[in-house]
Amino acid sequence: MSSIKWNNRYQTTTDMPSPCHVVAAYTHLLPANGTALDLACGLGANALLLARHGLETHAWDYAQTALERLQRDAETQQVQIHTQIRDVLIEPPSPATFDVIVVCHFLYRNLAPTLIQALKPKGLLFYQTFTRTCVSNCGPKNPDFRLKDNELLRLFSDLQIVVYREEGYIGEITEGFRDEALLIAQKS
Ligand SMILES: C[S@@+](CC[C@H](N)C(=O)[O-])C[C@H]1O[C@@H](n2cnc3c(N)ncnc32)[C@H](O)[C@@H]1O
């Protein structure tokens, strides 16, 4: 989808998404201070959580309407977030700039080596997005924008895996963490 379409979507939606499970359920793994990036942040629920946690938080997206709403929410919550309208494929993060990088519901595979480089030593990557193996209709229809089985593990095999979760069709499919995979990994 283009930035125009995303801008239109954010203009019409009033919903505020919750922080993603990969961040909300594992906040105890976040450092007490340092720099964090929410890449392709959308309305920035993850960025708000990172900022509330005390991290110097940057939030990048190419949809201006989303970032304007995020700035208003940050003011309401009395936290500071450095928002930037930025096409992250054209201007990805620079090497060794962040202690924490969060990527949720955004998949551009060629960016993986750049994200690894952008972490500072001991930096943590929090990644969560949709899988092709799914039990509901949510998420993108185009399989290119969905992960293959165990794909996050392969994309980030140069990092030390801290947490990985992907439940596929196993067991009681109405329960658990379905339709998505999540990974937390550290740069050694
Ligand atoms: C599905 S939304 C996810 C938003 C947020 N990360 C979340 O999980 O709620 C995907 C976001 O990626 C942004 N996006 C897509 N391509 C982008 C690009 N090349 N540069 C920056 N942002 C991009 C869109 O504007 C949109 O906000």
PDB file of C-alpha atoms and ligand atoms in Angstrom:
ATOM      1  CA  MET A   1       0.000   0.000   0.000  1.00  0.00           C
ATOM      2  CA  SER A   2       1.257   3.512  -0.766  1.00  0.00           C
ATOM      3  CA  SER A   3       1.704   6.320   1.761  1.00  0.00           C
ATOM      4  CA  ILE A   4      -1.420   7.978   0.272  1.00  0.00           C
ATOM      5  CA  LYS A   5      -3.514   4.920   1.064  1.00  0.00           C
ATOM      6  CA  TRP A   6      -2.101   4.635   4.568  1.00  0.00           C
ATOM      7  CA  ASN A   7      -2.749   8.351   5.160  1.00  0.00           C
ATOM      8  CA  ASN A   8      -6.363   7.895   4.056  1.00  0.00           C
ATOM      9  CA  ARG A   9      -6.765   4.891   6.301  1.00  0.00           C
ATOM     10  CA  TYR A  10      -5.439   6.763   9.347  1.00  0.00           C
ATOM     11  CA  GLN A  11      -7.713   9.700   8.560  1.00  0.00           C
ATOM     12  CA  THR A  12     -10.805   7.526   8.703  1.00  0.00           C
ATOM     13  CA  THR A  13      -9.990   5.184  11.585  1.00  0.00           C
ATOM     14  CA  THR A  14     -10.604   6.303  15.146  1.00  0.00           C
ATOM     15  CA  ASP A  15      -9.347   3.064  16.721  1.00  0.00           C
ATOM     16  CA  MET A  16      -6.178   3.195  18.772  1.00  0.00           C
ATOM     17  CA  PRO A  17      -4.401  -0.154  18.576  1.00  0.00           C
ATOM     18  CA  SER A  18      -2.899  -1.658  21.706  1.00  0.00           C
ATOM     19  CA  PRO A  19       0.856  -2.231  21.934  1.00  0.00           C
ATOM     20  CA  CYS A  20       1.838  -5.483  20.238  1.00  0.00           C
ATOM     21  CA  HIS A  21       2.269  -8.631  22.284  1.00  0.00           C
ATOM     22  CA  VAL A  22       6.015  -8.755  21.541  1.00  0.00           C
ATOM     23  CA  VAL A  23       6.452  -5.530  23.488  1.00  0.00           C
ATOM     24  CA  ALA A  24       3.539  -5.587  25.921  1.00  0.00           C
ATOM     25  CA  ALA A  25       4.264  -9.091  27.230  1.00  0.00           C
ATOM     26  CA  TYR A  26       8.036  -8.647  27.410  1.00  0.00           C
ATOM     27  CA  THR A  27       8.537  -5.121  28.765  1.00  0.00           C
ATOM     28  CA  HIS A  28      10.729  -6.681  31.480  1.00  0.00           C
ATOM     29  CA  LEU A  29      13.351  -7.274  28.750  1.00  0.00           C
ATOM     30  CA  LEU A  30      13.577  -3.593  27.834  1.00  0.00           C
ATOM     31  CA  PRO A  31      16.624  -1.684  29.098  1.00  0.00           C
ATOM     32  CA  ALA A  32      15.909   0.979  31.714  1.00  0.00           C
ATOM     33  CA  ASN A  33      17.340   3.672  29.431  1.00  0.00           C
ATOM     34  CA  GLY A  34      18.731   4.155  25.953  1.00  0.00           C
ATOM     35  CA  THR A  35      17.387   4.873  22.486  1.00  0.00           C
ATOM     36  CA  ALA A  36      14.486   3.066  20.863  1.00  0.00           C
ATOM     37  CA  LEU A  37      12.987   3.068  17.381  1.00  0.00           C
ATOM     38  CA  ASP A  38       9.440   2.046  16.446  1.00  0.00           C
ATOM     39  CA  LEU A  39       9.919   1.476  12.693  1.00  0.00           C
ATOM     40  CA  ALA A  40       6.828   1.851  10.477  1.00  0.00           C
ATOM     41  CA  CYS A  41       5.072   2.818  13.704  1.00  0.00           C
ATOM     42  CA  GLY A  42       1.599   3.674  12.404  1.00  0.00           C
ATOM     43  CA  LEU A  43      -0.343   5.221  15.290  1.00  0.00           C
ATOM     44  CA  GLY A  44       2.580   4.367  17.530  1.00  0.00           C
ATOM     45  CA  ALA A  45       1.080   2.311  20.367  1.00  0.00           C
ATOM     46  CA  ASN A  46       4.455   0.591  20.704  1.00  0.00           C
ATOM     47  CA  ALA A  47       6.339   3.901  20.646  1.00  0.00           C
ATOM     48  CA  LEU A  48       4.119   5.233  23.435  1.00  0.00           C
ATOM     49  CA  LEU A  49       4.900   2.167  25.543  1.00  0.00           C
ATOM     50  CA  LEU A  50       8.649   2.567  24.896  1.00  0.00           C
ATOM     51  CA  ALA A  51       8.524   6.245  25.837  1.00  0.00           C
ATOM     52  CA  ARG A  52       6.495   5.549  28.999  1.00  0.00           C
ATOM     53  CA  HIS A  53       9.135   2.969  29.901  1.00  0.00           C
ATOM     54  CA  GLY A  54      11.718   5.765  29.855  1.00  0.00           C
ATOM     55  CA  LEU A  55      13.485   5.161  26.561  1.00  0.00           C
ATOM     56  CA  GLU A  56      14.378   8.023  24.244  1.00  0.00           C
ATOM     57  CA  THR A  57      11.924   7.020  21.570  1.00  0.00           C
ATOM     58  CA  HIS A  58      11.901   7.645  17.835  1.00  0.00           C
ATOM     59  CA  ALA A  59       8.905   6.728  15.693  1.00  0.00           C
ATOM     60  CA  TRP A  60       9.150   6.666  11.905  1.00  0.00           C
ATOM     61  CA  ASP A  61       6.457   6.158   9.329  1.00  0.00           C
ATOM     62  CA  TYR A  62       5.662   7.622   5.924  1.00  0.00           C
ATOM     63  CA  ALA A  63       2.033   8.331   6.873  1.00  0.00           C
ATOM     64  CA  GLN A  64       1.900  11.901   8.148  1.00  0.00           C
ATOM     65  CA  THR A  65      -1.641  11.579   9.522  1.00  0.00           C
ATOM     66  CA  ALA A  66      -0.575   8.727  11.789  1.00  0.00           C
ATOM     67  CA  LEU A  67       2.373  10.688  13.150  1.00  0.00           C
ATOM     68  CA  GLU A  68       0.219  13.758  13.809  1.00  0.00           C
ATOM     69  CA  ARG A  69      -2.132  11.624  15.899  1.00  0.00           C
ATOM     70  CA  LEU A  70       0.823  10.028  17.669  1.00  0.00           C
ATOM     71  CA  GLN A  71       2.224  13.446  18.599  1.00  0.00           C
ATOM     72  CA  ARG A  72      -1.147  14.433  20.093  1.00  0.00           C
ATOM     73  CA  ASP A  73      -1.306  11.154  22.066  1.00  0.00           C
ATOM     74  CA  ALA A  74       2.266  11.658  23.292  1.00  0.00           C
ATOM     75  CA  GLU A  75       1.358  15.142  24.574  1.00  0.00           C
ATOM     76  CA  THR A  76      -1.720  13.756  26.329  1.00  0.00           C
ATOM     77  CA  GLN A  77       0.363  11.051  27.972  1.00  0.00           C
ATOM     78  CA  GLN A  78       3.101  13.584  28.768  1.00  0.00           C
ATOM     79  CA  VAL A  79       5.880  11.658  27.071  1.00  0.00           C
ATOM     80  CA  GLN A  80       8.259  12.766  24.363  1.00  0.00           C
ATOM     81  CA  ILE A  81       8.479  10.936  21.044  1.00  0.00           C
ATOM     82  CA  HIS A  82      10.663  12.032  18.138  1.00  0.00           C
ATOM     83  CA  THR A  83       8.341  11.399  15.204  1.00  0.00           C
ATOM     84  CA  GLN A  84       9.663  11.545  11.672  1.00  0.00           C
ATOM     85  CA  ILE A  85       7.875  11.247   8.329  1.00  0.00           C
ATOM     86  CA  ARG A  86      10.293   8.914   6.673  1.00  0.00           C
ATOM     87  CA  ASP A  87      10.247   6.230   4.016  1.00  0.00           C
ATOM     88  CA  VAL A  88      12.232   3.597   5.865  1.00  0.00           C
ATOM     89  CA  LEU A  89      13.153   1.760   2.678  1.00  0.00           C
ATOM     90  CA  ILE A  90      14.770   4.880   1.229  1.00  0.00           C
ATOM     91  CA  GLU A  91      16.156   6.136   4.548  1.00  0.00           C
ATOM     92  CA  PRO A  92      16.686   3.124   6.822  1.00  0.00           C
ATOM     93  CA  PRO A  93      18.300   3.555  10.258  1.00  0.00           C
ATOM     94  CA  SER A  94      22.062   4.141  10.369  1.00  0.00           C
ATOM     95  CA  PRO A  95      24.467   1.553  11.798  1.00  0.00           C
ATOM     96  CA  ALA A  96      24.744   1.238  15.602  1.00  0.00           C
ATOM     97  CA  THR A  97      22.144   3.866  16.476  1.00  0.00           C
ATOM     98  CA  PHE A  98      19.510   2.113  18.616  1.00  0.00           C
ATOM     99  CA  ASP A  99      19.417   0.032  21.801  1.00  0.00           C
ATOM    100  CA  VAL A 100      15.944  -1.198  20.920  1.00  0.00           C
ATOM    101  CA  ILE A 101      14.220  -1.559  17.558  1.00  0.00           C
ATOM    102  CA  VAL A 102      10.556  -2.564  17.353  1.00  0.00           C
ATOM    103  CA  VAL A 103       8.968  -3.655  14.083  1.00  0.00           C
ATOM    104  CA  CYS A 104       5.346  -4.773  14.078  1.00  0.00           C
ATOM    105  CA  HIS A 105       3.134  -5.654  11.150  1.00  0.00           C
ATOM    106  CA  PHE A 106       5.677  -4.493   8.599  1.00  0.00           C
ATOM    107  CA  LEU A 107       7.681  -6.941   6.519  1.00  0.00           C
ATOM    108  CA  TYR A 108      10.352  -5.945   4.060  1.00  0.00           C
ATOM    109  CA  ARG A 109      12.824  -8.793   4.061  1.00  0.00           C
ATOM    110  CA  ASN A 110      15.727  -6.904   2.456  1.00  0.00           C
ATOM    111  CA  LEU A 111      15.762  -4.573   5.438  1.00  0.00           C
ATOM    112  CA  ALA A 112      16.764  -7.348   7.874  1.00  0.00           C
ATOM    113  CA  PRO A 113      20.587  -6.898   7.554  1.00  0.00           C
ATOM    114  CA  THR A 114      20.173  -3.123   7.976  1.00  0.00           C
ATOM    115  CA  LEU A 115      18.103  -3.593  11.135  1.00  0.00           C
ATOM    116  CA  ILE A 116      20.782  -5.865  12.586  1.00  0.00           C
ATOM    117  CA  GLN A 117      23.427  -3.258  11.758  1.00  0.00           C
ATOM    118  CA  ALA A 118      21.322  -0.466  13.256  1.00  0.00           C
ATOM    119  CA  LEU A 119      21.369  -2.093  16.692  1.00  0.00           C
ATOM    120  CA  LYS A 120      24.053  -1.003  19.116  1.00  0.00           C
ATOM    121  CA  PRO A 121      26.071  -3.791  20.793  1.00  0.00           C
ATOM    122  CA  LYS A 122      23.695  -5.710  23.145  1.00  0.00           C
ATOM    123  CA  GLY A 123      20.791  -3.976  21.389  1.00  0.00           C
ATOM    124  CA  LEU A 124      17.459  -5.787  21.203  1.00  0.00           C
ATOM    125  CA  LEU A 125      15.164  -6.348  18.240  1.00  0.00           C
ATOM    126  CA  PHE A 126      11.448  -6.878  18.943  1.00  0.00           C
ATOM    127  CA  TYR A 127       9.658  -8.158  15.822  1.00  0.00           C
ATOM    128  CA  GLN A 128       6.110  -9.359  15.345  1.00  0.00           C
ATOM    129  CA  THR A 129       4.098  -9.860  12.203  1.00  0.00           C
ATOM    130  CA  PHE A 130       1.620 -12.080  10.372  1.00  0.00           C
ATOM    131  CA  THR A 131       2.353 -15.629   9.258  1.00  0.00           C
ATOM    132  CA  ARG A 132       1.113 -17.516   6.203  1.00  0.00           C
ATOM    133  CA  THR A 133       0.005 -20.285   8.551  1.00  0.00           C
ATOM    134  CA  CYS A 134      -3.056 -18.703  10.122  1.00  0.00           C
ATOM    135  CA  VAL A 135      -6.400 -19.576  11.664  1.00  0.00           C
ATOM    136  CA  SER A 136      -8.253 -16.310  10.932  1.00  0.00           C
ATOM    137  CA  ASN A 137      -8.630 -13.775   8.116  1.00  0.00           C
ATOM    138  CA  CYS A 138      -6.753 -10.951   9.780  1.00  0.00           C
ATOM    139  CA  GLY A 139      -3.708  -9.337   8.221  1.00  0.00           C
ATOM    140  CA  PRO A 140      -2.625  -8.810   4.624  1.00  0.00           C
ATOM    141  CA  LYS A 141      -4.026 -11.050   1.896  1.00  0.00           C
ATOM    142  CA  ASN A 142      -0.820 -10.983  -0.151  1.00  0.00           C
ATOM    143  CA  PRO A 143       1.362 -13.889   1.056  1.00  0.00           C
ATOM    144  CA  ASP A 144       4.504 -11.857   0.236  1.00  0.00           C
ATOM    145  CA  PHE A 145       3.654  -9.724   3.259  1.00  0.00           C
ATOM    146  CA  ARG A 146       3.329 -12.752   5.555  1.00  0.00           C
ATOM    147  CA  LEU A 147       6.088 -14.838   7.095  1.00  0.00           C
ATOM    148  CA  LYS A 148       6.856 -18.386   6.093  1.00  0.00           C
ATOM    149  CA  ASP A 149       7.250 -20.949   8.885  1.00  0.00           C
ATOM    150  CA  ASN A 150      10.188 -19.988  11.137  1.00  0.00           C
ATOM    151  CA  GLU A 151      11.157 -17.201   8.776  1.00  0.00           C
ATOM    152  CA  LEU A 152      11.974 -14.628  11.469  1.00  0.00           C
ATOM    153  CA  LEU A 153      14.493 -17.106  12.875  1.00  0.00           C
ATOM    154  CA  ARG A 154      16.203 -17.297   9.493  1.00  0.00           C
ATOM    155  CA  LEU A 155      16.087 -13.549   8.775  1.00  0.00           C
ATOM    156  CA  PHE A 156      17.711 -12.752  12.123  1.00  0.00           C
ATOM    157  CA  SER A 157      19.947 -15.787  12.567  1.00  0.00           C
ATOM    158  CA  ASP A 158      22.948 -13.460  13.106  1.00  0.00           C
ATOM    159  CA  LEU A 159      21.394 -12.336  16.387  1.00  0.00           C
ATOM    160  CA  GLN A 160      21.119 -14.217  19.660  1.00  0.00           C
ATOM    161  CA  ILE A 161      17.504 -15.431  19.950  1.00  0.00           C
ATOM    162  CA  VAL A 162      15.956 -14.487  23.293  1.00  0.00           C
ATOM    163  CA  VAL A 163      12.279 -15.294  22.663  1.00  0.00           C
ATOM    164  CA  TYR A 164      10.549 -16.909  19.698  1.00  0.00           C
ATOM    165  CA  ARG A 165       6.874 -17.761  19.451  1.00  0.00           C
ATOM    166  CA  GLU A 166       4.965 -19.238  16.535  1.00  0.00           C
ATOM    167  CA  GLU A 167       2.110 -21.639  17.280  1.00  0.00           C
ATOM    168  CA  GLY A 168       0.746 -22.399  13.809  1.00  0.00           C
ATOM    169  CA  TYR A 169      -2.093 -24.928  13.879  1.00  0.00           C
ATOM    170  CA  ILE A 170      -0.845 -26.869  16.896  1.00  0.00           C
ATOM    171  CA  GLY A 171      -3.325 -27.872  19.600  1.00  0.00           C
ATOM    172  CA  GLU A 172      -6.420 -25.850  20.490  1.00  0.00           C
ATOM    173  CA  ILE A 173      -6.371 -23.247  17.743  1.00  0.00           C
ATOM    174  CA  THR A 174      -8.944 -20.979  19.402  1.00  0.00           C
ATOM    175  CA  GLU A 175      -6.402 -20.283  22.123  1.00  0.00           C
ATOM    176  CA  GLY A 176      -2.854 -19.000  22.280  1.00  0.00           C
ATOM    177  CA  PHE A 177      -0.871 -16.758  19.970  1.00  0.00           C
ATOM    178  CA  ARG A 178      -2.095 -17.425  16.432  1.00  0.00           C
ATOM    179  CA  ASP A 179      -1.738 -15.900  12.957  1.00  0.00           C
ATOM    180  CA  GLU A 180       1.566 -14.222  13.833  1.00  0.00           C
ATOM    181  CA  ALA A 181       5.121 -14.933  14.891  1.00  0.00           C
ATOM    182  CA  LEU A 182       7.188 -12.933  17.335  1.00  0.00           C
ATOM    183  CA  LEU A 183      10.884 -12.748  17.958  1.00  0.00           C
ATOM    184  CA  ILE A 184      13.094 -10.944  20.428  1.00  0.00           C
ATOM    185  CA  ALA A 185      16.787 -11.156  19.667  1.00  0.00           C
ATOM    186  CA  GLN A 186      19.976  -9.514  20.864  1.00  0.00           C
ATOM    187  CA  LYS A 187      23.068  -8.307  19.073  1.00  0.00           C
ATOM    188  CA  SER A 188      26.141  -9.832  20.657  1.00  0.00           C
TER     189      SER A 188
HETATM  190  C1  LIG B   1       0.104  -2.498   9.270  1.00  0.00           C
HETATM  191  S1  LIG B   1       0.708  -0.901   9.707  1.00  0.00           S
HETATM  192  C2  LIG B   1       1.539  -1.278  11.229  1.00  0.00           C
HETATM  193  C3  LIG B   1       1.629  -0.115  12.141  1.00  0.00           C
HETATM  194  C4  LIG B   1       2.239  -0.439  13.511  1.00  0.00           C
HETATM  195  N1  LIG B   1       3.601  -0.897  13.401  1.00  0.00           N
HETATM  196  C5  LIG B   1       1.391  -1.442  14.246  1.00  0.00           C
HETATM  197  O1  LIG B   1       1.769  -2.605  14.357  1.00  0.00           O
HETATM  198  O2  LIG B   1       0.298  -1.047  14.714  1.00  0.00           O
HETATM  199  C6  LIG B   1       2.065  -0.689   8.574  1.00  0.00           C
HETATM  200  C7  LIG B   1       2.679   0.703   8.648  1.00  0.00           C
HETATM  201  O3  LIG B   1       3.838   0.726   7.818  1.00  0.00           O
HETATM  202  C8  LIG B   1       3.922   2.007   7.234  1.00  0.00           C
HETATM  203  N2  LIG B   1       4.789   1.890   6.072  1.00  0.00           N
HETATM  204  C9  LIG B   1       4.642   1.066   5.007  1.00  0.00           C
HETATM  205  N3  LIG B   1       5.676   1.205   4.158  1.00  0.00           N
HETATM  206  C10 LIG B   1       6.494   2.140   4.699  1.00  0.00           C
HETATM  207  C11 LIG B   1       7.726   2.717   4.298  1.00  0.00           C
HETATM  208  N4  LIG B   1       8.335   2.341   3.159  1.00  0.00           N
HETATM  209  N5  LIG B   1       8.292   3.652   5.094  1.00  0.00           N
HETATM  210  C12 LIG B   1       7.700   4.032   6.252  1.00  0.00           C
HETATM  211  N6  LIG B   1       6.526   3.527   6.682  1.00  0.00           N
HETATM  212  C13 LIG B   1       5.932   2.584   5.914  1.00  0.00           C
HETATM  213  C14 LIG B   1       2.478   2.380   6.926  1.00  0.00           C
HETATM  214  O4  LIG B   1       2.292   3.756   6.780  1.00  0.00           O
HETATM  215  C15 LIG B   1       1.773   1.801   8.158  1.00  0.00           C
HETATM  216  O5  LIG B   1       1.660   2.791   9.159  1.00  0.00           O
END
